[in-house]
Amino acid sequence: MTTTTEPTLTTVEQIFHEGRSARAWSTQPVDDALVRRVYDTVRWGPTLMNTSPLRLLLVRSPEARERLVSHMAEGNRERVRSAPLAVVVAADADFHEHLDALVPHVPGARDRFADEATRARIAREQAWLQAGYLVVGLRSEGLDVGPMSGMDAAGIDADLLGGTAWHSLMVLNLGYPAAEEAAFPRAPRLEFDAAAAVA
Amino acid sequence: MTTTTEPTLTTVEQIFHEGRSARAWSTQPVDDALVRRVYDTVRWGPTLMNTSPLRLLLVRSPEARERLVSHMAEGNRERVRSAPLAVVVAADADFHEHLDALVPHVPGARDRFADEATRARIAREQAWLQAGYLVVGLRSEGLDVGPMSGMDAAGIDADLLGGTAWHSLMVLNLGYPAAEEAAFPRAPRLEFDAAAAVA
């Protein structure tokens, strides 16, 4: 899929070098079908024993959007309100219920995750890992992806994820960049030698 | 870069659909320069306030490799021992020391992370997110990437990451697939409707 303003980013180098977090969006909508297609790709990424705890809530209705906005930090509200689509990225602490289907080659896999605290930790860690796959996948479709963690996660869980064991990790604002968008200057990154060592 | 057996995976769909965790490797080495190039790409991925806590230890010497092997779960030792390169993926709990350089547009950013427990949690979460970027980047170079978490993380931290605030998250076994490799049958994944909801 291409946008009206930018070509699809097909290589990983393009995705990382050209991808940005949007400050302003065009009016082009982001369809559920697009998110579904990206999910169908990135779900194949590896996780610990294929636990695959990533869950997504696509906040589509105006009512749900306003409830989500109310749980965001003050400075994040306007962007969550104005994004063509806001997605709550969550971790399912009951991922083990799917393991008979997900790891049929490991009988009793779900029993290895009987301890609730361990399961909650693994759910969060592996869902963050999958969130990395998801951000890359969404950007590869030409979307601007704005991750946001300044929020009352417990409030989101109670209000929007009630009745599940899903725990919100962050919100992704999705859209296509406005033609007149002037991005903030790019912040620097650590050089390899500051972030890596050889033993 | 291409391997002797497989073309470089250039699109995100190829990376996720064709990428696998290796069971056996060819003798082709994995150079530090390749890991450096991938890092230089994926470091541009977004993190919370550009905290960028991902750290890597490339375990290159035979002595360090054996020490790493000794901290792995029994069933993971042979693969860590035989991989062309093993990399410890870690989170730097002292990431805030770099924030004056990483977020020059937010004066006093490092002071927002004065609380040690909060900082340790954010370091781990954001490093897992970056680990997702890293796995995609490594696979885009045609590498097989085998993530492994069955290990004594505290033992690795004490033995191989001493003198730093780095905390190991997982080990990545890197190499090129052996020509005769017969991968395990691929485990299934959750359908979109099981992993996503619309509000």
JSON list of C-alpha atoms in Angstrom, two decimals, chain B residues 71-143:
[
{"chain": "B", "resi": 71, "resn": "HIS", "atom": "CA", "xyz": [25.05, -19.68, 32.55]},
{"chain": "B", "resi": 72, "resn": "MET", "atom": "CA", "xyz": [22.64, -21.04, 29.94]},
{"chain": "B", "resi": 73, "resn": "ALA", "atom": "CA", "xyz": [19.96, -23.62, 30.69]},
{"chain": "B", "resi": 74, "resn": "GLU", "atom": "CA", "xyz": [21.23, -27.11, 29.96]},
{"chain": "B", "resi": 75, "resn": "GLY", "atom": "CA", "xyz": [19.17, -27.49, 26.78]},
{"chain": "B", "resi": 76, "resn": "ASN", "atom": "CA", "xyz": [20.48, -24.22, 25.34]},
{"chain": "B", "resi": 77, "resn": "ARG", "atom": "CA", "xyz": [24.19, -24.77, 25.89]},
{"chain": "B", "resi": 78, "resn": "GLU", "atom": "CA", "xyz": [25.15, -26.57, 22.71]},
{"chain": "B", "resi": 79, "resn": "ARG", "atom": "CA", "xyz": [23.55, -23.98, 20.46]},
{"chain": "B", "resi": 80, "resn": "VAL", "atom": "CA", "xyz": [25.19, -21.08, 22.26]},
{"chain": "B", "resi": 81, "resn": "ARG", "atom": "CA", "xyz": [28.51, -22.94, 22.08]},
{"chain": "B", "resi": 82, "resn": "SER", "atom": "CA", "xyz": [28.23, -23.68, 18.34]},
{"chain": "B", "resi": 83, "resn": "ALA", "atom": "CA", "xyz": [26.78, -20.41, 17.01]},
{"chain": "B", "resi": 84, "resn": "PRO", "atom": "CA", "xyz": [29.16, -18.37, 14.83]},
{"chain": "B", "resi": 85, "resn": "LEU", "atom": "CA", "xyz": [28.45, -15.43, 17.13]},
{"chain": "B", "resi": 86, "resn": "ALA", "atom": "CA", "xyz": [26.59, -15.14, 20.44]},
{"chain": "B", "resi": 87, "resn": "VAL", "atom": "CA", "xyz": [25.37, -11.71, 21.52]},
{"chain": "B", "resi": 88, "resn": "VAL", "atom": "CA", "xyz": [24.08, -10.82, 24.98]},
{"chain": "B", "resi": 89, "resn": "VAL", "atom": "CA", "xyz": [21.20, -8.35, 24.61]},
{"chain": "B", "resi": 90, "resn": "ALA", "atom": "CA", "xyz": [21.08, -6.09, 27.66]},
{"chain": "B", "resi": 91, "resn": "ALA", "atom": "CA", "xyz": [19.35, -3.05, 29.14]},
{"chain": "B", "resi": 92, "resn": "ASP", "atom": "CA", "xyz": [21.41, -0.25, 30.67]},
{"chain": "B", "resi": 93, "resn": "ALA", "atom": "CA", "xyz": [19.77, 0.86, 33.92]},
{"chain": "B", "resi": 94, "resn": "ASP", "atom": "CA", "xyz": [22.02, 3.92, 33.87]},
{"chain": "B", "resi": 95, "resn": "PHE", "atom": "CA", "xyz": [20.77, 5.08, 30.46]},
{"chain": "B", "resi": 96, "resn": "HIS", "atom": "CA", "xyz": [19.95, 8.45, 32.02]},
{"chain": "B", "resi": 97, "resn": "GLU", "atom": "CA", "xyz": [23.65, 9.34, 32.05]},
{"chain": "B", "resi": 98, "resn": "HIS", "atom": "CA", "xyz": [23.45, 9.75, 28.26]},
{"chain": "B", "resi": 99, "resn": "LEU", "atom": "CA", "xyz": [20.31, 11.88, 28.15]},
{"chain": "B", "resi": 100, "resn": "ASP", "atom": "CA", "xyz": [22.03, 15.25, 28.05]},
{"chain": "B", "resi": 101, "resn": "ALA", "atom": "CA", "xyz": [23.43, 14.11, 24.71]},
{"chain": "B", "resi": 102, "resn": "LEU", "atom": "CA", "xyz": [20.40, 12.13, 23.52]},
{"chain": "B", "resi": 103, "resn": "VAL", "atom": "CA", "xyz": [17.68, 14.68, 24.29]},
{"chain": "B", "resi": 104, "resn": "PRO", "atom": "CA", "xyz": [19.41, 18.06, 24.17]},
{"chain": "B", "resi": 105, "resn": "HIS", "atom": "CA", "xyz": [16.01, 19.65, 23.46]},
{"chain": "B", "resi": 106, "resn": "VAL", "atom": "CA", "xyz": [14.71, 18.58, 26.92]},
{"chain": "B", "resi": 107, "resn": "PRO", "atom": "CA", "xyz": [16.85, 20.29, 29.56]},
{"chain": "B", "resi": 108, "resn": "GLY", "atom": "CA", "xyz": [17.09, 18.25, 32.75]},
{"chain": "B", "resi": 109, "resn": "ALA", "atom": "CA", "xyz": [15.78, 15.08, 31.07]},
{"chain": "B", "resi": 110, "resn": "ARG", "atom": "CA", "xyz": [18.08, 12.92, 33.16]},
{"chain": "B", "resi": 111, "resn": "ASP", "atom": "CA", "xyz": [16.53, 14.23, 36.37]},
{"chain": "B", "resi": 112, "resn": "ARG", "atom": "CA", "xyz": [13.19, 12.75, 35.35]},
{"chain": "B", "resi": 113, "resn": "PHE", "atom": "CA", "xyz": [14.75, 9.32, 35.78]},
{"chain": "B", "resi": 114, "resn": "ALA", "atom": "CA", "xyz": [16.23, 9.84, 39.25]},
{"chain": "B", "resi": 115, "resn": "ASP", "atom": "CA", "xyz": [14.14, 7.05, 40.78]},
{"chain": "B", "resi": 116, "resn": "GLU", "atom": "CA", "xyz": [16.16, 3.87, 40.48]},
{"chain": "B", "resi": 117, "resn": "ALA", "atom": "CA", "xyz": [13.30, 1.36, 40.40]},
{"chain": "B", "resi": 118, "resn": "THR", "atom": "CA", "xyz": [11.39, 3.30, 37.74]},
{"chain": "B", "resi": 119, "resn": "ARG", "atom": "CA", "xyz": [14.56, 3.68, 35.72]},
{"chain": "B", "resi": 120, "resn": "ALA", "atom": "CA", "xyz": [15.32, -0.06, 35.87]},
{"chain": "B", "resi": 121, "resn": "ARG", "atom": "CA", "xyz": [11.80, -0.87, 34.66]},
{"chain": "B", "resi": 122, "resn": "ILE", "atom": "CA", "xyz": [11.91, 1.63, 31.80]},
{"chain": "B", "resi": 123, "resn": "ALA", "atom": "CA", "xyz": [15.37, 0.41, 30.81]},
{"chain": "B", "resi": 124, "resn": "ARG", "atom": "CA", "xyz": [14.11, -3.15, 30.47]},
{"chain": "B", "resi": 125, "resn": "GLU", "atom": "CA", "xyz": [10.89, -2.26, 28.66]},
{"chain": "B", "resi": 126, "resn": "GLN", "atom": "CA", "xyz": [12.50, 0.04, 26.12]},
{"chain": "B", "resi": 127, "resn": "ALA", "atom": "CA", "xyz": [15.44, -2.31, 25.55]},
{"chain": "B", "resi": 128, "resn": "TRP", "atom": "CA", "xyz": [12.99, -5.14, 24.79]},
{"chain": "B", "resi": 129, "resn": "LEU", "atom": "CA", "xyz": [11.29, -2.81, 22.29]},
{"chain": "B", "resi": 130, "resn": "GLN", "atom": "CA", "xyz": [14.66, -2.07, 20.70]},
{"chain": "B", "resi": 131, "resn": "ALA", "atom": "CA", "xyz": [15.46, -5.80, 20.73]},
{"chain": "B", "resi": 132, "resn": "GLY", "atom": "CA", "xyz": [12.49, -6.21, 18.39]},
{"chain": "B", "resi": 133, "resn": "TYR", "atom": "CA", "xyz": [14.04, -3.67, 16.03]},
{"chain": "B", "resi": 134, "resn": "LEU", "atom": "CA", "xyz": [17.37, -5.49, 16.31]},
{"chain": "B", "resi": 135, "resn": "VAL", "atom": "CA", "xyz": [15.99, -8.93, 15.43]},
{"chain": "B", "resi": 136, "resn": "VAL", "atom": "CA", "xyz": [14.36, -7.49, 12.30]},
{"chain": "B", "resi": 137, "resn": "GLY", "atom": "CA", "xyz": [17.55, -5.66, 11.36]},
{"chain": "B", "resi": 138, "resn": "LEU", "atom": "CA", "xyz": [19.75, -8.75, 11.79]},
{"chain": "B", "resi": 139, "resn": "ARG", "atom": "CA", "xyz": [17.36, -10.90, 9.78]},
{"chain": "B", "resi": 140, "resn": "SER", "atom": "CA", "xyz": [17.32, -8.30, 7.01]},
{"chain": "B", "resi": 141, "resn": "GLU", "atom": "CA", "xyz": [21.02, -9.12, 6.50]},
{"chain": "B", "resi": 142, "resn": "GLY", "atom": "CA", "xyz": [20.19, -12.75, 5.80]},
{"chain": "B", "resi": 143, "resn": "LEU", "atom": "CA", "xyz": [21.23, -13.91, 9.25]}
]
